[in-house]
Tab-separated table of C-alpha atoms in Angstrom:
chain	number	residue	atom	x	y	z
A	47	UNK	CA	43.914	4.458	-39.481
A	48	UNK	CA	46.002	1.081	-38.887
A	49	UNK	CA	43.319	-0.983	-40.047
A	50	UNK	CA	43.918	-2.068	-43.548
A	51	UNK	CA	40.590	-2.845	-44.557
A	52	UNK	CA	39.070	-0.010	-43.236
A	53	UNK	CA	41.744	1.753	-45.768
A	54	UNK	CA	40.699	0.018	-48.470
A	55	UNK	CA	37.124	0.653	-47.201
A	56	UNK	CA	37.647	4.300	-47.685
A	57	UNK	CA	39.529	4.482	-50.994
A	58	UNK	CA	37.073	2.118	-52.741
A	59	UNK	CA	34.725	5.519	-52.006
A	60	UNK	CA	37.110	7.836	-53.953
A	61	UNK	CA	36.420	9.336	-57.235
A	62	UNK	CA	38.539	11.772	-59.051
A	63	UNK	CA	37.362	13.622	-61.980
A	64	UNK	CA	39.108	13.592	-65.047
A	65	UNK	CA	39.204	17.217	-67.944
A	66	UNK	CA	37.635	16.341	-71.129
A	67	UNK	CA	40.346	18.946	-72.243
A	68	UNK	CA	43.555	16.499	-71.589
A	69	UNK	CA	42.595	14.132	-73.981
A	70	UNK	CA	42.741	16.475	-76.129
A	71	UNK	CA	45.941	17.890	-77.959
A	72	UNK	CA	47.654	20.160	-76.031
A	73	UNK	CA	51.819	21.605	-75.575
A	74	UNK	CA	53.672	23.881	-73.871
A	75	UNK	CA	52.865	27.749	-74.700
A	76	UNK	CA	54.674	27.869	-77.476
A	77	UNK	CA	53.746	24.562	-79.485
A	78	UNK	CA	50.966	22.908	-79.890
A	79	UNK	CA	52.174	18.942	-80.564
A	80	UNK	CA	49.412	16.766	-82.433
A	81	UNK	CA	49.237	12.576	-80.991
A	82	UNK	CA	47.902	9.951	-82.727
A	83	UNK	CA	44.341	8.660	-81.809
A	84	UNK	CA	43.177	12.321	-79.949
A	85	UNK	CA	39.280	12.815	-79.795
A	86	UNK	CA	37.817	14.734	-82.546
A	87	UNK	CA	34.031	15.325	-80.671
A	88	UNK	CA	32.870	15.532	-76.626
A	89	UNK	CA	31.962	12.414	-77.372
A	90	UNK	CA	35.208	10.865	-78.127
A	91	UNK	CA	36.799	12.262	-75.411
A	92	UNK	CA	34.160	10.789	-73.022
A	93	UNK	CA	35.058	7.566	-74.485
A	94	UNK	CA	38.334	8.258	-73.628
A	95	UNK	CA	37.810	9.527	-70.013
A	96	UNK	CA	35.291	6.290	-69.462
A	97	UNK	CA	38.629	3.803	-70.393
A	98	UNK	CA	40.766	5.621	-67.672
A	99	UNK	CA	37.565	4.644	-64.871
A	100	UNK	CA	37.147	1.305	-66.813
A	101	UNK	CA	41.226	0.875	-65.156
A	102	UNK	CA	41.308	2.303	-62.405
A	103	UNK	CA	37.582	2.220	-60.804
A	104	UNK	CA	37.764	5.360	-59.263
A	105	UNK	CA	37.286	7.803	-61.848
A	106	UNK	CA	33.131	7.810	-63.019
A	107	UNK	CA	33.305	11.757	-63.459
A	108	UNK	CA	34.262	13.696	-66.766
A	109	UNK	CA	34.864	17.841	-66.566
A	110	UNK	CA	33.856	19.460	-69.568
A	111	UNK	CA	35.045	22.904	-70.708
A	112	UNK	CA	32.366	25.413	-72.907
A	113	UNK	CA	32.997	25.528	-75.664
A	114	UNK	CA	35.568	23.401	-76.168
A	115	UNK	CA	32.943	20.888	-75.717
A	116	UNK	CA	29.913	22.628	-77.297
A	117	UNK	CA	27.202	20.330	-78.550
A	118	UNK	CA	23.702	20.692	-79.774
A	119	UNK	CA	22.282	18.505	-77.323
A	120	UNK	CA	23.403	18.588	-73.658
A	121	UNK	CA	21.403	15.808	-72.244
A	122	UNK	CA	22.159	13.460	-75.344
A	123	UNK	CA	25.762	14.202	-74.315
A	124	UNK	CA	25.501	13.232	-70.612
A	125	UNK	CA	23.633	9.994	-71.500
A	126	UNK	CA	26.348	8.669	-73.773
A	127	UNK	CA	28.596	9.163	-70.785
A	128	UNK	CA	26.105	7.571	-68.548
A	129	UNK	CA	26.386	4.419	-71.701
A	130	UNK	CA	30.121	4.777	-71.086
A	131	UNK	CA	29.593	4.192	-67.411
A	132	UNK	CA	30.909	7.826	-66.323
A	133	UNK	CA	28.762	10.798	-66.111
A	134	UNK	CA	29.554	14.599	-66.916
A	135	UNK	CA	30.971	16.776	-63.885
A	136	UNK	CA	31.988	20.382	-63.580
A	137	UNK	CA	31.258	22.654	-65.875
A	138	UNK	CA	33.710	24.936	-66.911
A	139	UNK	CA	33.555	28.168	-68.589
A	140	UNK	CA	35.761	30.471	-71.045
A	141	UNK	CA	35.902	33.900	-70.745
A	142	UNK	CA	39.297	34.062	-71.721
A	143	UNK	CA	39.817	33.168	-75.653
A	144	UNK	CA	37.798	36.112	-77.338
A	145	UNK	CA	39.140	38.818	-78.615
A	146	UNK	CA	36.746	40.910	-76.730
A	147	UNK	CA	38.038	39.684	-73.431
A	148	UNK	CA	41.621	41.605	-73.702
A	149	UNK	CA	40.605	44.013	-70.551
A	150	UNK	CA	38.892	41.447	-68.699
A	151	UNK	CA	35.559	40.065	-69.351
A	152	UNK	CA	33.389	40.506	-66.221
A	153	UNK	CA	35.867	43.166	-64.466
A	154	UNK	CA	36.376	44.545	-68.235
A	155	UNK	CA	35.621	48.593	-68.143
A	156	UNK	CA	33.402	48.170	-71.435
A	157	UNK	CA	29.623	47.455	-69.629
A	158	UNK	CA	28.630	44.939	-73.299
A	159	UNK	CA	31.477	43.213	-72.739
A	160	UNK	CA	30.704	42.365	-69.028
A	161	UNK	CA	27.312	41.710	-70.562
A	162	UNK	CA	28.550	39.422	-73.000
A	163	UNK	CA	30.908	37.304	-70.344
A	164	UNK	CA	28.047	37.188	-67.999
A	165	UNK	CA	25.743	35.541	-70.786
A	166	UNK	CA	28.074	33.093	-71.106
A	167	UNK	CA	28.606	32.477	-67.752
A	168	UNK	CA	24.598	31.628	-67.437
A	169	UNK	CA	24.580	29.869	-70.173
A	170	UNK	CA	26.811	27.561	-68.723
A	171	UNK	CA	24.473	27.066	-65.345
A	172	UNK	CA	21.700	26.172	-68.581
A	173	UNK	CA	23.912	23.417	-69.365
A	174	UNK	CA	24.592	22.055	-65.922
A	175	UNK	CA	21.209	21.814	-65.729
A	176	UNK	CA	20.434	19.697	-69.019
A	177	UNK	CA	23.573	17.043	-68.234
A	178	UNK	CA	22.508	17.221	-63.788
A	179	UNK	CA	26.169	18.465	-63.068
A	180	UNK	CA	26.724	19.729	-59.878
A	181	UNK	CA	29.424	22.077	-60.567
A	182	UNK	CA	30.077	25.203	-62.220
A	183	UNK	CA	33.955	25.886	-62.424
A	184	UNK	CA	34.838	30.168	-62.548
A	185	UNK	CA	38.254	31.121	-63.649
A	186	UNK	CA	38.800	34.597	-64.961
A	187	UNK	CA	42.170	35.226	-66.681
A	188	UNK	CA	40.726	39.286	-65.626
A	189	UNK	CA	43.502	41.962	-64.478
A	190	UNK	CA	45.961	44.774	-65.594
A	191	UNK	CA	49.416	44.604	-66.897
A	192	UNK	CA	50.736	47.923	-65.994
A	193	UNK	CA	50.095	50.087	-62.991
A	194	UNK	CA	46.955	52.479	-63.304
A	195	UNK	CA	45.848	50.758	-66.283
A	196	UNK	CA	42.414	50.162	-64.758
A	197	UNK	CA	40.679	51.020	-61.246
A	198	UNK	CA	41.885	48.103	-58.857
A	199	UNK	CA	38.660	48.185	-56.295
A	200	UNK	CA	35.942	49.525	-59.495
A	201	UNK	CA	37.257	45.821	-60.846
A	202	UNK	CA	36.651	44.210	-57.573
A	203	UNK	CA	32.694	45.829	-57.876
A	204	UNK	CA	32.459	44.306	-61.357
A	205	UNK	CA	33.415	40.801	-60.369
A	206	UNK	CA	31.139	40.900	-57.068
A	207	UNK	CA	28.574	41.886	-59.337
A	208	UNK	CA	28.696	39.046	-62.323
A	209	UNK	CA	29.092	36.570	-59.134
A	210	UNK	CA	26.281	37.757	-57.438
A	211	UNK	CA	24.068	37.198	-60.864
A	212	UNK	CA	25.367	34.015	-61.523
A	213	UNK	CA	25.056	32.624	-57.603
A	214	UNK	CA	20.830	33.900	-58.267
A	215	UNK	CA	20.580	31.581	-61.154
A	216	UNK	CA	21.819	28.230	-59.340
A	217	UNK	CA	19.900	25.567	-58.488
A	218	UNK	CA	19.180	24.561	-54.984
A	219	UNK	CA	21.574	21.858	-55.241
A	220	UNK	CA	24.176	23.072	-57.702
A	221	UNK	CA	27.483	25.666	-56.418
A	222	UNK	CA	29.928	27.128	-58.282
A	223	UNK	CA	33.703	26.972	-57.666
A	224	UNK	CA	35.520	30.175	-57.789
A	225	UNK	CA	39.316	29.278	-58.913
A	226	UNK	CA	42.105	31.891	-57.898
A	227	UNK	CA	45.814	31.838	-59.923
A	228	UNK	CA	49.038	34.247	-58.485
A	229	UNK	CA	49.443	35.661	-62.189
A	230	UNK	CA	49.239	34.923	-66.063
A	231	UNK	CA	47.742	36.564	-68.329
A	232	UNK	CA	47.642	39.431	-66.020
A	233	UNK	CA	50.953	39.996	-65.295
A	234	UNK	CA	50.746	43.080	-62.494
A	235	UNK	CA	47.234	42.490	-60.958
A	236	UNK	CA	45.387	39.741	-61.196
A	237	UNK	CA	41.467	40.287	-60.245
A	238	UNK	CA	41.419	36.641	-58.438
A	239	UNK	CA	44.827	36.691	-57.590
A	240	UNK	CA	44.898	33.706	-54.416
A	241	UNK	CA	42.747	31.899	-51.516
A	242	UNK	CA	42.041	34.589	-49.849
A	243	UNK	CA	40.155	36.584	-52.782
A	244	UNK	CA	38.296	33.804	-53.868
A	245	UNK	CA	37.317	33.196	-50.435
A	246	UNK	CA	35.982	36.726	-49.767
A	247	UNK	CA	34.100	36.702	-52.808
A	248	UNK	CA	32.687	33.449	-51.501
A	249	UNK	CA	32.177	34.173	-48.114
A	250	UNK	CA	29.989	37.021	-48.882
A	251	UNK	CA	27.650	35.225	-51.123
A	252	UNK	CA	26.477	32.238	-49.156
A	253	UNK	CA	27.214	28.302	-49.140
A	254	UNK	CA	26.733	28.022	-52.940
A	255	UNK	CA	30.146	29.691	-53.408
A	256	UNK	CA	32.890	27.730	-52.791
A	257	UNK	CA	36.421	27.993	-53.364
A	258	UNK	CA	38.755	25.527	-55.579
A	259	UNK	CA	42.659	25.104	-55.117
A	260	UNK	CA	44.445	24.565	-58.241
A	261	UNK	CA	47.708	23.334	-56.971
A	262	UNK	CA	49.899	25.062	-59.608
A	263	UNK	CA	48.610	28.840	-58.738
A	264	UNK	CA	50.578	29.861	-55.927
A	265	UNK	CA	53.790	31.470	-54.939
A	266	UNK	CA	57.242	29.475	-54.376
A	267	UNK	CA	56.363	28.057	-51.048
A	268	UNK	CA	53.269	28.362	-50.543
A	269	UNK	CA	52.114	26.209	-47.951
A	270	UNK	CA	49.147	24.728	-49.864
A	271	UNK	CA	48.176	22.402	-47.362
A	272	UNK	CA	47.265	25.141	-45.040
A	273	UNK	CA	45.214	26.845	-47.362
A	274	UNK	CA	43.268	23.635	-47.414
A	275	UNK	CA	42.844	23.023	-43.870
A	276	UNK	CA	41.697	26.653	-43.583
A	277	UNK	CA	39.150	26.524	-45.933
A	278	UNK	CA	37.905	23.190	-44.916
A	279	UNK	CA	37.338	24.543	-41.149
A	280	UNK	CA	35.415	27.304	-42.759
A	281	UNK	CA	33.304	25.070	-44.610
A	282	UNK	CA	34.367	26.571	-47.841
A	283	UNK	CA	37.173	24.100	-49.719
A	284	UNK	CA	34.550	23.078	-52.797
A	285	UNK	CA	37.656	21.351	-55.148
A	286	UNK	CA	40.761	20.576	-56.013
A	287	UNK	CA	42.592	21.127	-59.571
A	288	UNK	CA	45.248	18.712	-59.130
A	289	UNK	CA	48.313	19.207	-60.812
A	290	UNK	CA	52.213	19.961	-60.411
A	291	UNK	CA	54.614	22.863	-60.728
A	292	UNK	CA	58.357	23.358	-60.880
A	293	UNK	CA	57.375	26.899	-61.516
A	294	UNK	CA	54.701	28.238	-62.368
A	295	UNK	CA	51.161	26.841	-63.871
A	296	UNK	CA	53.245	23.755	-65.553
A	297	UNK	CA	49.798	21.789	-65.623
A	298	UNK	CA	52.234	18.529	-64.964
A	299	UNK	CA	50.810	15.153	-63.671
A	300	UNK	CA	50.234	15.714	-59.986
A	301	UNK	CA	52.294	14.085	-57.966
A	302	UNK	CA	55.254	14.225	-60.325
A	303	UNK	CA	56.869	17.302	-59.169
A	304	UNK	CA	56.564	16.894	-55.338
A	305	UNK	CA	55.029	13.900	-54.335
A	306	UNK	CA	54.736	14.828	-50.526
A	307	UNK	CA	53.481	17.827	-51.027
A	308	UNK	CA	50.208	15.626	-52.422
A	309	UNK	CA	50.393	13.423	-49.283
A	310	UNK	CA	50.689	16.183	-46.921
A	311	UNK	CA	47.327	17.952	-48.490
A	312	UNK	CA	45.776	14.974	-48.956
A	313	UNK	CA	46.439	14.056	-44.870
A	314	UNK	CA	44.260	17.549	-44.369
A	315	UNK	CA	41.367	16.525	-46.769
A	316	UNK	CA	41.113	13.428	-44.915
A	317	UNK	CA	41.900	15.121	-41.142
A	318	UNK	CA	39.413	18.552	-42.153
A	319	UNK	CA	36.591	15.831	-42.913
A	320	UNK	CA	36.570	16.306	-46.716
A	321	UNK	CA	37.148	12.521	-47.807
A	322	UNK	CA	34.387	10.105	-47.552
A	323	UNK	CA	35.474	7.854	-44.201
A	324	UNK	CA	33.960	4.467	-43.681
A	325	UNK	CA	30.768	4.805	-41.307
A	326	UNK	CA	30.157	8.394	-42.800
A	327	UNK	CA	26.778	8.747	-44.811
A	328	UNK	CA	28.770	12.260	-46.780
A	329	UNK	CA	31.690	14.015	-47.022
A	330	UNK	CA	32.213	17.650	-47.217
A	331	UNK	CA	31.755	17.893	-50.814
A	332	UNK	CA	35.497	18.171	-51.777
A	333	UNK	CA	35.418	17.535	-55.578
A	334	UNK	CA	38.757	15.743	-56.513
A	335	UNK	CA	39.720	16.924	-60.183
A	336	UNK	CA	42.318	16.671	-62.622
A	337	UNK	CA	43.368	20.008	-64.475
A	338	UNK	CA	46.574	19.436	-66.441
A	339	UNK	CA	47.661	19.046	-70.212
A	340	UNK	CA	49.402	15.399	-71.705
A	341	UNK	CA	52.114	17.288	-73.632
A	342	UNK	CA	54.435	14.952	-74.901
A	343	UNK	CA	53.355	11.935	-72.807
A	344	UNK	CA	49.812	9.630	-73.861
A	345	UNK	CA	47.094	11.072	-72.833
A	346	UNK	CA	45.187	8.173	-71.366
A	347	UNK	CA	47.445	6.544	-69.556
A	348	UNK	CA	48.722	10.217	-68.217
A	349	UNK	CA	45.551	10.420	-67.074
A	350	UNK	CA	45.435	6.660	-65.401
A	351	UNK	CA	49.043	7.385	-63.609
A	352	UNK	CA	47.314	10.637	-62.249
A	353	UNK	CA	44.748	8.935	-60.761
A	354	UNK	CA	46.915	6.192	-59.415
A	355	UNK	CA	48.637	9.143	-57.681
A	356	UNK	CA	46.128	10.264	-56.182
A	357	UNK	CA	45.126	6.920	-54.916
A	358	UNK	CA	48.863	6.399	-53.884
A	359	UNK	CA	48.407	9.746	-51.968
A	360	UNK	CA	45.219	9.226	-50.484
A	361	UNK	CA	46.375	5.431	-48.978
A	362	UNK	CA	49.635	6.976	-47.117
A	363	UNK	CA	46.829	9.971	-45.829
A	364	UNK	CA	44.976	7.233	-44.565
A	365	UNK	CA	47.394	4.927	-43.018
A	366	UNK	CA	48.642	8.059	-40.623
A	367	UNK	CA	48.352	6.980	-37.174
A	368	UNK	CA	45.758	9.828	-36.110
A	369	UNK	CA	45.935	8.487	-32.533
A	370	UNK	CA	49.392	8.307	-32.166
A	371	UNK	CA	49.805	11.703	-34.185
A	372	UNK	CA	47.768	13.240	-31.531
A	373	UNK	CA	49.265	11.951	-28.364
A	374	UNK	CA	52.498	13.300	-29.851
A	375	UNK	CA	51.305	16.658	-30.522
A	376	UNK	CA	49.934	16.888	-27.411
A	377	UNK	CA	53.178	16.271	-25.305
A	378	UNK	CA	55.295	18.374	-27.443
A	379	UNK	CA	57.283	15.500	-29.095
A	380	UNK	CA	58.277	17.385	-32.326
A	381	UNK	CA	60.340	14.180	-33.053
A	382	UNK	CA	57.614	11.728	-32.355
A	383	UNK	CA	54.691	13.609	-34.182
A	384	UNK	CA	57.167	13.905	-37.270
A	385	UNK	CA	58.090	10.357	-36.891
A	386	UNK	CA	54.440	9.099	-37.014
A	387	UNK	CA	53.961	11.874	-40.156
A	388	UNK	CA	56.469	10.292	-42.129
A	389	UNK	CA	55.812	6.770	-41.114
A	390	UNK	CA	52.653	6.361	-43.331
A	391	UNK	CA	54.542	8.711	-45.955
A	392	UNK	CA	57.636	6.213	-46.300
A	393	UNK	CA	54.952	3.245	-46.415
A	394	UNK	CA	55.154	1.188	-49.654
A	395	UNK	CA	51.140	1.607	-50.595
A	396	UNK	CA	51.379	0.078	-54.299
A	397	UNK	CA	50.477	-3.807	-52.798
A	398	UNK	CA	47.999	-2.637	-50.885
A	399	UNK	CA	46.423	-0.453	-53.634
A	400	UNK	CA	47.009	-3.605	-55.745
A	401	UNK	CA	45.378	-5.925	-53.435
A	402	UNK	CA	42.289	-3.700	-53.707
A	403	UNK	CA	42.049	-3.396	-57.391
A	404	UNK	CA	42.009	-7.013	-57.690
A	405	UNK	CA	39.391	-7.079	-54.696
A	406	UNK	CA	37.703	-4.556	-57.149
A	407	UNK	CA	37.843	-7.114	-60.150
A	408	UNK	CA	39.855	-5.045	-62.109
A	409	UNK	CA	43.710	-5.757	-63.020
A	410	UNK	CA	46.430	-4.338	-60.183
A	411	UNK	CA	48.544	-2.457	-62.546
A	412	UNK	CA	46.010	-0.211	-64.137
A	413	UNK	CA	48.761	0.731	-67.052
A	414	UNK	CA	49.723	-2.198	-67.933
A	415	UNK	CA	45.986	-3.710	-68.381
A	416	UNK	CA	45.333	-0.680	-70.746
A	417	UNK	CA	48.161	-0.753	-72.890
A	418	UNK	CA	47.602	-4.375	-73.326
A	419	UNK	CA	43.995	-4.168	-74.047
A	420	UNK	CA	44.830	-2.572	-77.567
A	421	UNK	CA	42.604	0.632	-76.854
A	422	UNK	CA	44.778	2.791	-78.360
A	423	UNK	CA	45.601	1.065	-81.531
A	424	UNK	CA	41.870	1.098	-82.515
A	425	UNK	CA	41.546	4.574	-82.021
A	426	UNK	CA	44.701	5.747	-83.556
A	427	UNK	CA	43.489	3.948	-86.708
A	428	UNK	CA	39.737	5.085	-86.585
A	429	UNK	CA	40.410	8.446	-85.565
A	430	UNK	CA	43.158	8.979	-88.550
A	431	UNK	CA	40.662	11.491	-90.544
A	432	UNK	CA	38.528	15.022	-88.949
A	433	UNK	CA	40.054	17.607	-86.904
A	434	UNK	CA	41.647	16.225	-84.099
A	435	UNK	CA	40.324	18.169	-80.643
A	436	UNK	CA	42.960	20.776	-78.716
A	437	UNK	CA	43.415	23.838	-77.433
A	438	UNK	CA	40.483	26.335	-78.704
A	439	UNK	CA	38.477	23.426	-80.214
């Protein structure tokens, strides 16, 4: 896509969802480190999520996580966000934290606590249904550490089974997003262990199953990008949990680690057809989230330089001569078709994603326009008493 407009066109359609959990205090696995000015409530960190959209204009959609976000009153939750100008997204559930959950939860051999898990798991489709979210995010932290510790395929059963319930109770217009991860908790099997699991499960349920890549749970080398353009030729690529790894599941900004990495999967979003083009009434559904932890750096503006990776990504996918691309692959230039590849990836995309911003009303350097607007100061002072939100609130 040469034309610039038509660029800009297509990325004033984006819109990335943020986690209410980054706002939140969070650290590496072995320390928690508190900030100044964190959420205490749902609310607070909605607040928070609606100043990263209020910067960048591309980022209406808040994630919430159950029940880190528990509240009395669902729909009194999603119209303060609606106040705030953003609206509630994926729901995301926790099957992980309890103490009953240390042999699984719905592949665990105990039948009430597969009982329990599952509860939850419905409870959270109650939920979607009280804020109008779309989504329901599965991860299960489920699997073995040691070799005939449990019965690998009577755990596969288990899982098909809670699926199956929880795929009944959705709405006509509401899916859930199975999420896979290599390893971690479960250090020799994991029940969900990649693409190809998740997939399966998906496959055999129906269209209301999709799958999500997080970008952090995968092998060294990994080719993530063809994971992506599999699934979105199968009709089955529901999300994205964007974040980086040197690694393993670092949860860093995405983008930081291996910026090309982003542009390449982002070039197969837009090529597969899962990126709202100009002319297009709908895209393939492709949610666009955020799942990573601020550790040491702010958490809003982490959040804003996220997004404005994404963005960054997204323009150079764009700006990939597809016609030229194509002529080259067809010939069998290797040279030429790399050449046109890495074209749009060297291209300088920051003016044109400032031009747009500016077309957008808002201020070009998204970071710079909230650290100036003093947002953090006033909540760093009016936040100083409560219990500051983080990991297990």
């Amino acid at each position: 896509m040469n034309d610039t407009s038509a660029v800009k066109q297509a990325l004033r359609r984006q819109q990335i969802e943020t986690p209410s959990w980054a706002y939140g205090n969070s650290g590496t696995r072995f320390k928690v480190f508190a900030q100044r000015g964190v959420p205490r409530t749902p609310q607070e960190k909605i607040d928070d999520a609606a100043q990263v959209h209020r910067f960048t204009g591309v980022a209406p959609i808040v994630a919430v996580h159950i029940p880190w976000d528990k509240v009395d009153d669902y729909a009194a939750l999603a119209a303060h966000a609606k106040e705030r100008g953003v609206r509630i997204g994926a729901v995301n559930t926790n099957v992980f934290q309890d103490d009953d959950y240390m042999l699984g939860s719905v592949t665990n051999p105990d039948p009430a606590v597969r009982r329990k898990a599952l509860g939850h798991l419905l409870e959270a489709v109650d939920i979607m249904d009280m804020t109008g979210s779309r989504d329901l995010k599965l991860w299960f932290s489920d699997g073995t550490n040691y070799p005939g510790q449990d019965d690998i395929r009577a755990r596969q059963d288990r899982m098909a089974e809670a699926l199956a319930a929880v795929y009944e109770r959705l709405g006509d217009d509401q899916r859930f997003l199975l999420e896979y991860k290599l390893f971690e908790p479960a250090f020799y099997m994991t029940d969900v262990p990649d693409w190809g699991a998740s997939y399966a499960h998906c496959i055999k349920l129906g269209p209301k199953a999709q799958v999500v890549v997080d970008t952090g749970h995968h092998a060294p080398g990994t080719n993530i990008e063809f994971i992506v353009a599999f699934l979105l030729r199968e009709g089955k690529l529901g999300g994205f949990d964007f974040n980086s790894r040197f690694y393993a599941d670092d949860d860093l900004m995405v983008g930081s680690a291996d910026p090309f990495q982003l542009f390449r999967i982002m070039y197969e979003v837009v090529r597969g057809g899962g990126y709202p083009l100009p002319g297009q009434t709908a895209d393939a559904g492709v949610a666009f989230m955020l799942d990573q932890c601020h550790n040491i750096e702010p958490k809003i503006q982490g959040q804003i330089r996220s997004v404005m990776n994404v963005q960054e990504a997204t323009a150079k996918a764009l700006l990939v001569d597809r016609d030229a691309l194509s002529a080259a692959q067809s010939s069998g230039d290797v040279l030429e078709a790399n050449a046109v590849f890495m074209d749009a990836y060297n291209t300088d995309v920051r003016p044109l994603l400032a031009e747009l911003r500016e077309e957008m009303g808002l201020a070009p350097d998204p970071v710079a326009a909230y650290k100036a607007s003093g947002y953090y100061e006033r909540i760093a002072e009016e936040r100083k008493d409560g219990q500051a939100a983080g990991w297990g609130a």
